[in-house]
Every structure is written in C-alpha cells, then in structure tokens.
XYZ file of C-alpha atoms in Angstrom:
507
model
C -40.334 -17.745 -66.852
C -40.495 -21.539 -66.672
C -38.264 -23.691 -64.201
C -38.774 -26.844 -62.746
C -38.588 -26.545 -59.006
C -35.504 -29.220 -58.810
C -32.256 -27.769 -57.728
C -34.553 -24.591 -56.508
C -34.539 -23.327 -53.120
C -31.419 -25.745 -51.728
C -29.431 -22.617 -52.030
C -31.794 -20.440 -49.745
C -32.509 -24.097 -47.041
C -29.344 -23.917 -46.986
C -28.348 -20.325 -46.147
C -31.165 -20.912 -43.069
C -29.678 -23.486 -41.606
C -26.411 -22.378 -41.122
C -27.838 -19.852 -38.761
C -29.070 -22.448 -36.425
C -25.561 -25.273 -36.930
C -24.138 -24.453 -33.282
C -27.367 -24.900 -31.075
C -27.193 -26.627 -27.926
C -29.574 -29.218 -29.589
C -27.016 -30.196 -33.009
C -25.315 -33.192 -33.307
C -22.829 -33.537 -36.027
C -23.216 -31.197 -39.421
C -21.279 -33.011 -41.357
C -23.434 -36.131 -41.422
C -27.020 -33.816 -42.376
C -27.058 -32.323 -45.571
C -30.173 -29.841 -46.222
C -33.089 -30.869 -49.539
C -34.668 -28.790 -52.019
C -37.361 -27.634 -50.896
C -39.288 -30.152 -52.989
C -43.072 -30.448 -51.419
C -42.955 -26.520 -50.057
C -41.447 -24.872 -52.215
C -40.490 -21.272 -51.881
C -39.346 -19.217 -54.816
C -35.376 -17.714 -54.467
C -34.164 -15.144 -52.623
C -37.718 -14.833 -51.669
C -40.733 -15.878 -49.951
C -44.555 -16.690 -50.369
C -47.266 -15.000 -49.231
C -51.068 -15.385 -49.957
C -52.482 -17.745 -52.702
C -54.968 -18.412 -55.352
C -55.445 -21.955 -56.520
C -56.875 -23.242 -59.342
C -57.161 -26.363 -61.093
C -56.354 -26.283 -65.334
C -55.561 -28.885 -67.289
C -55.070 -31.902 -64.660
C -52.334 -29.600 -62.812
C -53.458 -27.382 -59.855
C -51.845 -23.581 -60.932
C -50.795 -21.996 -58.077
C -50.698 -17.665 -57.983
C -49.608 -16.302 -54.653
C -47.935 -12.943 -54.142
C -44.295 -12.472 -54.228
C -43.052 -11.645 -51.144
C -39.568 -9.649 -50.165
C -36.761 -8.653 -47.781
C -36.724 -5.645 -49.980
C -39.493 -4.462 -51.048
C -40.110 -0.779 -52.117
C -42.814 1.561 -53.158
C -44.213 -1.308 -55.176
C -45.027 -5.074 -53.676
C -45.726 -8.525 -54.412
C -46.835 -9.316 -58.131
C -48.660 -12.439 -57.962
C -46.025 -15.119 -59.232
C -46.833 -19.562 -60.184
C -45.972 -22.985 -59.623
C -47.952 -25.717 -60.618
C -48.591 -29.249 -59.648
C -49.691 -32.349 -60.253
C -48.508 -34.231 -57.154
C -47.110 -32.044 -54.185
C -44.089 -33.289 -54.175
C -43.249 -31.760 -57.657
C -43.529 -28.441 -58.451
C -43.145 -25.681 -61.487
C -41.989 -22.289 -61.325
C -43.905 -20.370 -63.403
C -42.804 -17.461 -62.589
C -44.021 -13.544 -63.096
C -47.825 -13.570 -63.946
C -49.114 -10.378 -63.199
C -47.185 -7.144 -62.527
C -47.289 -4.352 -59.998
C -48.380 -1.196 -61.365
C -46.717 2.011 -61.601
C -46.804 4.469 -58.370
C -49.595 6.766 -59.992
C -52.013 2.983 -60.387
C -54.075 1.915 -57.655
C -52.093 -1.446 -57.616
C -48.501 0.000 -57.217
C -48.711 -2.495 -55.055
C -50.870 -5.923 -54.627
C -53.500 -7.420 -52.698
C -55.328 -11.075 -52.635
C -57.556 -12.033 -55.746
C -58.068 -14.919 -57.464
C -58.429 -16.824 -60.764
C -60.872 -18.677 -62.868
C -62.377 -19.551 -66.364
C -64.666 -18.449 -66.937
C -67.970 -18.833 -69.456
C -66.499 -17.202 -72.734
C -63.206 -19.234 -71.890
C -61.278 -16.861 -70.852
C -58.774 -16.490 -67.072
C -59.588 -14.024 -64.951
C -58.330 -12.237 -61.960
C -59.757 -10.538 -59.663
C -57.753 -8.491 -57.113
C -56.811 -6.251 -54.515
C -54.752 -3.122 -55.490
C -53.418 -1.319 -53.031
C -51.950 2.445 -53.110
C -50.862 3.864 -49.736
C -50.173 7.523 -51.326
C -54.017 7.402 -52.293
C -55.397 7.790 -49.111
C -53.178 11.707 -48.348
C -54.729 12.602 -52.350
C -57.706 11.297 -50.508
C -58.445 8.577 -52.727
C -59.499 4.754 -51.881
C -56.226 3.615 -50.914
C -57.488 0.015 -51.436
C -59.907 -1.324 -54.216
C -60.777 -4.159 -56.526
C -58.685 -4.528 -60.072
C -59.819 -7.385 -62.906
C -56.677 -8.585 -65.659
C -57.811 -11.224 -68.713
C -55.732 -13.745 -70.238
C -55.995 -16.115 -72.800
C -54.155 -18.997 -72.314
C -53.061 -18.186 -68.407
C -49.440 -17.159 -69.249
C -50.131 -13.234 -70.729
C -52.467 -10.552 -68.748
C -54.559 -8.012 -70.109
C -54.441 -5.561 -66.933
C -58.353 -3.842 -66.960
C -58.159 -1.458 -65.470
C -61.273 0.466 -66.742
C -62.901 -1.712 -64.483
C -62.268 -0.269 -60.454
C -64.240 -1.544 -58.116
C -64.581 0.793 -55.288
C -66.646 -0.667 -51.442
C -69.518 0.840 -50.813
C -71.048 3.442 -48.605
C -70.448 2.443 -45.330
C -67.504 -0.269 -45.694
C -64.122 1.436 -45.654
C -62.396 2.123 -48.761
C -59.250 1.456 -47.074
C -59.779 -1.951 -45.883
C -61.868 -3.565 -49.680
C -59.901 -6.567 -50.621
C -59.459 -10.382 -51.536
C -62.058 -10.712 -53.906
C -63.344 -15.262 -54.345
C -64.946 -14.620 -57.842
C -66.514 -17.770 -59.392
C -69.708 -18.637 -61.720
C -72.987 -19.693 -58.882
C -75.370 -22.335 -61.421
C -78.308 -21.580 -59.132
C -78.150 -17.758 -59.532
C -76.786 -17.893 -63.403
C -74.336 -15.592 -62.239
C -71.164 -14.475 -61.124
C -70.454 -13.781 -57.724
C -67.963 -12.417 -55.612
C -66.933 -12.295 -52.679
C -64.863 -9.133 -50.510
C -63.287 -8.881 -47.117
C -63.786 -5.676 -45.958
C -64.771 -3.272 -42.671
C -68.193 -1.984 -41.926
C -67.092 1.331 -40.132
C -68.599 0.416 -37.569
C -69.460 -2.769 -36.444
C -66.021 -4.517 -38.128
C -64.904 -7.231 -40.458
C -67.476 -8.427 -42.489
C -67.489 -11.015 -46.138
C -69.396 -8.763 -48.757
C -71.379 -10.611 -51.286
C -71.493 -8.246 -54.883
C -73.351 -9.852 -58.434
C -72.845 -9.725 -61.697
C -73.278 -10.811 -65.528
C -70.792 -10.295 -67.000
C -68.106 -9.202 -65.213
C -67.447 -5.942 -65.467
C -70.707 -4.462 -63.753
C -71.459 -5.362 -60.278
C -74.375 -4.958 -57.601
C -73.759 -5.093 -53.627
C -75.869 -6.973 -51.933
C -74.877 -7.116 -49.055
C -72.526 -8.941 -46.130
C -72.773 -12.847 -46.519
C -71.375 -13.121 -43.482
C -71.122 -10.448 -40.547
C -69.573 -11.928 -37.207
C -68.912 -8.563 -36.248
C -65.775 -9.915 -34.105
C -63.194 -9.411 -35.722
C -61.143 -6.085 -37.353
C -61.120 -8.009 -40.385
C -61.980 -11.202 -42.620
C -59.626 -11.937 -44.717
C -59.245 -13.806 -47.846
C -62.604 -15.048 -47.871
C -63.317 -19.446 -49.962
C -66.449 -20.363 -50.211
C -67.167 -23.745 -51.355
C -69.761 -26.271 -51.156
C -68.558 -29.585 -49.913
C -71.234 -32.522 -49.549
C -74.050 -31.114 -48.828
C -72.761 -28.332 -47.189
C -71.112 -24.644 -47.657
C -68.156 -23.568 -45.612
C -66.169 -20.511 -45.596
C -63.023 -19.918 -44.873
C -60.947 -17.024 -44.318
C -57.472 -14.911 -41.897
C -57.215 -12.975 -39.125
C -55.166 -12.469 -35.516
C -52.522 -14.789 -37.622
C -54.889 -17.772 -38.034
C -57.052 -19.106 -40.588
C -60.558 -19.977 -39.674
C -63.889 -21.586 -41.510
C -67.557 -21.593 -40.971
C -70.115 -24.011 -41.590
C -73.401 -23.219 -44.021
C -76.561 -25.300 -45.038
C -77.179 -22.744 -48.089
C -74.345 -21.056 -49.928
C -75.923 -18.150 -48.777
C -75.237 -19.141 -45.167
C -76.426 -18.237 -42.318
C -72.362 -18.980 -41.930
C -72.415 -20.591 -38.364
C -68.458 -20.229 -36.414
C -67.986 -24.343 -35.443
C -66.561 -24.077 -31.608
C -62.866 -25.214 -32.200
C -62.555 -24.166 -36.480
C -59.251 -23.581 -36.716
C -57.788 -26.701 -38.314
C -53.579 -25.500 -38.467
C -52.834 -23.464 -35.693
C -52.250 -19.872 -34.508
C -49.303 -16.587 -35.102
C -48.854 -17.141 -38.528
C -48.407 -20.980 -38.686
C -50.390 -21.397 -41.337
C -52.491 -18.492 -42.644
C -55.026 -16.646 -45.689
C -54.909 -20.225 -46.999
C -57.791 -21.066 -49.972
C -59.315 -24.091 -51.868
C -58.660 -25.451 -54.559
C -59.736 -29.103 -55.784
C -57.846 -31.324 -58.254
C -59.068 -34.389 -59.504
C -62.671 -34.711 -57.551
C -60.221 -33.460 -54.036
C -60.058 -30.376 -51.754
C -56.404 -28.350 -50.496
C -55.997 -25.685 -48.074
C -53.446 -23.836 -49.555
C -51.905 -20.900 -47.456
C -48.651 -20.458 -46.125
C -45.781 -21.615 -43.405
C -44.492 -18.050 -41.772
C -40.701 -17.397 -41.189
C -39.515 -17.468 -37.823
C -39.197 -14.697 -36.385
C -36.004 -15.285 -34.347
C -33.906 -15.553 -37.803
C -32.922 -20.022 -37.549
C -34.216 -19.976 -33.729
C -36.879 -22.173 -32.903
C -39.253 -19.727 -30.414
C -43.278 -20.063 -31.997
C -43.029 -17.047 -33.398
C -43.480 -17.067 -37.456
C -43.829 -13.890 -39.418
C -45.355 -13.137 -42.113
C -44.830 -15.130 -45.691
C -42.521 -18.467 -45.819
C -42.794 -21.347 -47.706
C -46.412 -23.124 -49.777
C -47.122 -25.415 -47.414
C -50.804 -27.179 -48.965
C -53.315 -29.627 -46.361
C -56.156 -32.238 -48.900
C -59.523 -31.536 -46.623
C -61.759 -33.827 -44.946
C -64.960 -33.546 -44.883
C -66.395 -36.198 -41.107
C -69.903 -37.686 -40.528
C -70.638 -34.839 -37.991
C -70.042 -31.807 -41.037
C -66.460 -30.571 -39.000
C -63.438 -30.058 -41.978
C -60.293 -32.138 -41.073
C -57.077 -32.814 -42.504
C -54.440 -34.574 -43.701
C -51.374 -34.822 -45.734
C -51.954 -34.652 -50.210
C -51.619 -37.934 -50.229
C -49.538 -38.335 -53.316
C -46.794 -37.039 -50.214
C -46.217 -40.950 -50.000
C -45.157 -41.590 -53.564
C -42.020 -39.287 -52.574
C -40.916 -41.505 -49.505
C -39.775 -44.866 -51.280
C -37.634 -46.075 -48.673
C -38.291 -47.790 -45.694
C -35.939 -46.785 -42.781
C -35.268 -49.826 -39.949
C -36.036 -48.881 -36.535
C -33.993 -48.905 -33.887
C -33.248 -47.288 -30.535
C -30.421 -45.760 -29.452
C -29.854 -44.562 -25.836
C -32.844 -44.268 -23.535
C -34.118 -42.796 -20.019
C -36.650 -43.399 -17.642
C -38.468 -46.355 -18.789
C -38.915 -47.674 -22.149
C -40.039 -50.929 -23.454
C -39.264 -52.500 -27.358
C -41.147 -54.944 -28.973
C -40.498 -54.528 -32.562
C -41.199 -51.507 -34.127
C -43.164 -49.598 -30.522
C -42.483 -48.808 -27.875
C -43.567 -48.304 -24.213
C -42.478 -45.376 -22.614
C -43.458 -44.968 -17.971
C -43.197 -41.922 -17.037
C -44.963 -41.222 -13.356
C -45.760 -37.573 -11.564
C -42.527 -35.928 -12.326
C -40.486 -37.501 -14.706
C -40.100 -38.012 -17.757
C -38.498 -41.496 -19.851
C -36.663 -41.308 -23.511
C -35.549 -43.140 -26.143
C -33.195 -42.104 -29.333
C -34.628 -43.493 -32.356
C -31.695 -41.852 -34.506
C -30.545 -39.050 -36.922
C -33.078 -37.140 -37.967
C -33.411 -37.221 -41.875
C -33.407 -34.867 -43.941
C -36.448 -35.150 -45.212
C -39.004 -37.591 -43.602
C -42.182 -39.203 -43.445
C -43.206 -41.193 -40.240
C -45.756 -43.001 -38.701
C -47.406 -44.660 -35.986
C -50.079 -44.547 -33.352
C -49.914 -42.942 -30.255
C -51.685 -43.239 -26.802
C -51.727 -41.010 -23.652
C -52.021 -41.170 -20.741
C -54.074 -38.726 -18.198
C -52.539 -35.366 -17.849
C -50.216 -36.650 -19.715
C -47.158 -35.140 -22.915
C -45.669 -37.208 -24.754
C -44.167 -36.339 -28.720
C -40.557 -36.307 -30.690
C -37.887 -34.495 -29.059
C -34.703 -33.594 -31.123
C -31.517 -32.655 -29.750
C -27.672 -33.883 -29.419
C -26.294 -37.076 -28.678
C -24.199 -36.467 -26.765
C -25.937 -34.032 -24.092
C -28.380 -35.690 -21.771
C -32.021 -35.800 -23.289
C -33.248 -32.882 -20.578
C -31.318 -30.701 -23.056
C -33.335 -31.670 -25.931
C -36.092 -29.247 -27.151
C -39.265 -31.258 -27.229
C -42.671 -31.021 -29.868
C -45.405 -31.186 -28.123
C -48.521 -33.847 -27.651
C -49.671 -32.548 -24.843
C -53.079 -34.168 -22.899
C -52.517 -31.925 -20.164
C -53.747 -28.674 -22.503
C -55.267 -30.460 -25.327
C -53.489 -29.480 -28.319
C -50.297 -29.742 -30.200
C -47.230 -27.124 -29.514
C -43.803 -26.180 -30.650
C -41.847 -23.097 -29.367
C -38.344 -24.825 -28.485
C -39.216 -26.488 -25.104
C -36.810 -27.976 -23.356
C -37.902 -31.960 -22.603
C -36.228 -31.506 -18.694
C -37.044 -29.583 -15.440
C -40.354 -29.689 -16.818
C -39.872 -25.330 -15.699
C -41.145 -25.068 -19.054
C -42.372 -27.931 -21.410
C -44.609 -29.553 -18.777
C -44.981 -25.765 -16.531
C -45.039 -22.913 -19.415
C -48.269 -21.995 -21.755
C -47.468 -23.082 -25.691
C -47.043 -20.063 -27.864
C -48.101 -21.659 -30.935
C -50.213 -24.729 -30.948
C -52.975 -26.379 -32.746
C -56.327 -27.567 -29.790
C -56.643 -31.444 -30.525
C -58.728 -33.449 -27.547
C -56.778 -36.187 -26.222
C -58.209 -38.981 -24.099
C -56.827 -41.336 -22.146
C -56.078 -45.124 -23.455
C -57.159 -43.786 -27.061
C -54.928 -44.553 -30.067
C -54.429 -40.908 -32.050
C -52.582 -42.473 -36.018
C -50.215 -39.520 -36.194
C -48.406 -38.277 -39.921
C -44.929 -36.239 -39.804
C -43.636 -35.066 -42.950
C -40.426 -33.166 -42.708
C -38.387 -31.659 -44.925
C -35.727 -29.489 -43.505
C -36.559 -28.024 -40.836
C -39.744 -27.838 -41.826
C -42.607 -29.763 -39.708
C -45.389 -30.776 -40.158
C -47.225 -32.643 -37.809
C -51.015 -34.255 -38.802
C -53.224 -36.548 -36.556
C -56.737 -38.822 -36.387
C -57.008 -36.297 -40.223
C -58.186 -34.215 -38.367
C -55.980 -31.596 -37.106
C -52.088 -29.987 -37.995
C -49.638 -28.533 -36.508
C -46.925 -26.990 -38.568
C -43.448 -25.523 -37.736
C -40.026 -24.945 -38.556
C -38.129 -26.755 -35.846
C -33.699 -25.418 -35.954
C -32.993 -27.475 -33.440
C -34.257 -30.888 -35.208
C -31.440 -30.496 -38.172
C -27.896 -30.266 -38.811
C -27.292 -33.518 -38.037
C -29.933 -33.673 -34.619
C -31.313 -36.917 -32.950
C -34.905 -37.369 -33.184
C -36.520 -38.987 -30.190
C -39.453 -40.151 -28.487
C -40.523 -39.160 -24.954
C -43.307 -38.652 -22.559
C -43.677 -36.517 -18.594
C -45.503 -37.602 -16.485
C -47.842 -39.924 -17.913
C -47.220 -44.148 -19.699
C -47.247 -43.255 -23.276
C -47.062 -45.846 -25.976
C -46.056 -45.755 -29.996
C -46.686 -48.212 -32.196
C -46.753 -49.171 -35.614
C -43.730 -46.572 -36.530
C -42.386 -46.714 -39.372
C -40.325 -43.909 -41.041
C -39.138 -43.281 -44.588
C -37.053 -41.346 -47.077
C -36.240 -40.645 -50.168
C -34.026 -42.374 -52.692
C-alpha cells in the first residue's frame, strides 16, 4: 500500500476535535475547520508508536509500530512513512507483519533499520510473545528481517538473539544495529535489565549480522528499571546516547563511542508524561533529527496534561551547543509550509497593555494579570516572537471564547516562577491554578529576568508545539485552542514583552 497523506487523517482529526466542540474555551465552532495532519501524521484509525528512522535516497523513511485501540494477540506490525521536507508524508503501509501465536513475534517491539555493506536492508526488531513465559520460554528476543528494496521483507527465524545469562529474558528489546568503521564490525545495542541492578544498554558485536558476541554493558547507570529505545550517534566531536523511560526521552554524553556516558543535569529536551517518547535519530541531508511520537490525550479530548502511549509522529531538529549540550528546534523546512503572513491586530484586552506595531508590552503587579486577544487561532499556523518575562512571572499564550472574560481562558505557561514550560488546561484567572498549582507535564527551561527568548510555535489542529531558543520544546495537545477559540498573549504578576510577532498560515 502506497498513498500520499494529503487528505489522510482529516477524518481522525475531526473526530478528535468534535469531542471538545462545546468546551468552555471554544468560540464559534462554525468558523473553524480542522485540517489534515500534514506535519504530525498518523494512520487512519490507528496511531504512531516507536519510530525507527533511516535516510534512504534523499528521504527520511520512518518505520514505526502501528498501534490501535483494538489490539488482539497479534499487535504492533511495523508500518512506514516517508518524507523529505517534514510537511509532506507518504504512507507506505505495512513493512514487517506480526507472526503467529506460536512464533516469537506475535507482537512486535521496537528495533532499527539500516542498509548494510552487503547492499541489503536489515531490520532488527523485538519479538514479544506473552504466552511464552508460561511455557518456560523467553518472552522477548531480538529478531532479524532482510529486504532487497526496503519494501518486501524476509524474516530470518533461524537467527534469534536471547538475553545473556544474568539478564532479563522478559526485558530484552529495542535493538539498534550499525556498522562501526573503527572496529570493522557491526554493533548492536539492546535495552535490557540486569536482574540485580536495573536497566542497562547492552552491547553486542558481529562481523556477519548473524552471529553476535555479548560485550557487556555500554551504559549502566542502574537508576531506572529500563533504558528503552537506545540510540547512539556522533555529532561534532561527541557521542550521544538517547534512551527512554518514565514516559520521558533522555540523553547522555560521551567522549568516545564506548563511553563512559554521563547524563547532563538537564537531559530532557521535550517534556514529561508521554509528551514525546521513544525518540530515535537519523540524518537527512547532513542534519540530524530526533524522531518520536506525541501521546494521545488520556481524557478523550480534554486538557489535563495527561497522555497515553502512542499518538502522532513528531520530529524535532537537533542542535548542538558550544558546551556540548543538545537542543531542539523546528525542522527548518516546515517554514515552507506557511507562506501567508497574517496581520497582527489587537482585540479585547484586560489590564495594562501597550501595543507598538507587532510588539506588545503587558504589565501586571502581584496578584494581577494582563492579556490581549490576537483573534481566532488558525487551524494550522507558525508563530514567532521574542519574549521577555519579569522576575517570577508567568506569561505565554491563552485560549478561550472571546465572549468570556479572560479569567476563563486557558494558559500555556512560559513559567519564570518555576523555570519550565507547561500546559495542562489551567485557567489564567483566580490565580488558584496557573500560579499556585504544580505543573503536571512540563519541560524545564531557565528564564532570567530581562533576558529575551526567541519562541517558535507550530500548531496543527489541537497539536501545539512551542520551541524556545533552539534549546527546549514543549509539545502538547490543546483542545481548548480549536473550534473557533481565540488566542491571546498574557502575563501574571510580572511585566512581559512580546516583540517582533509574526504569524503565518498556509494558503
């Protein structure tokens, strides 16, 4: 099956958005039309789970676990998307099917795809069979499939890799395989667990992709139950190892491919609580991208900051800073998707608001707020601005019904009080929520009084992605921002400026 995604996903979007058509924050629903998911694709009647990216012939091919709400014993076949610009995706359908109930891959788990020195495509993936444990067999293993064209795959059931002695045979998954030019052999990294100590990334080597030798742990912090979806790559003169657990994607840094790897104090780029999970990386045209998924709302269309496993594909562009830390930004080509500029106009306001062209100064003392309505939020848009927030202030973007007082609008927070970015459906007004409550899902970011931060927002239907300073991102679903809801700028308990505001939309 091969199809272009223009037109795909709209029915799914409309179904999701209709669940909140009468939320308190909505305006005139008839003025809002959901768009196809062009930037954050998901298959019809299904969801994107763990992504396995590979560059091939100038495109990024994105293999992923195909998740549904009606799984049976066989689940998570591997499907595939393809893109070269991150706003046009081709759905290439099924790649690797699930096995039968008697086979080790009746359920499939994460792996990796690459083109080896033999010219063939190789997919190493997780075989998972819950019934095997009762039969005294390992529940998880690493399996191998081969393809000449990346379309038709042949499973090599004679090649099965199990956990070595002392490691869990129920938690042995997510292989990453690549050629190591320095060692002149293939490496395989596997997420597993030392029975006595906790999660590690195990290392295996091979010269023929068939026979593998266990070389011990590559990374063993012994802090978490598992280190899922390991992904090792070099950027500049450093090596980076991504892994996921606790509903979060983390990274560690090393000077050599063999480590030692150290997790930076702040090693989360995009939030907690299944905001962005199981991310793996790949290069495309010399730039490296972090490919994962944005979870589904746990409360069926309501804004709570709680997300479920699997959702829409979500890709960030990686940035390496001078100190060796990593950051993220919007994939640069996405700007091509938004050619139309929208005039910046001010509607209703509350508190002290000063407008100067495409800039606003909002003033708020202790116990006060200020806000200004920018009009109806487009179904899909690109917004950029420079934001400065006063000491311990909370500012950002709010969404609501223009006929209601700003007190009842919902606030995405650039939170200088707690040094983080968050959204969980709290209202601006009353201060009992947005000011007083601890965030449920957040991305840590250090705001400094008087310091200007560049903010980029990409929105598509209820998906609302906020990048800041090519450093961090908060990905979220804001159901209160759709169906005719207006968008406002706001601040609480401190002055804030929003300068050089630019809003662009599609034609």
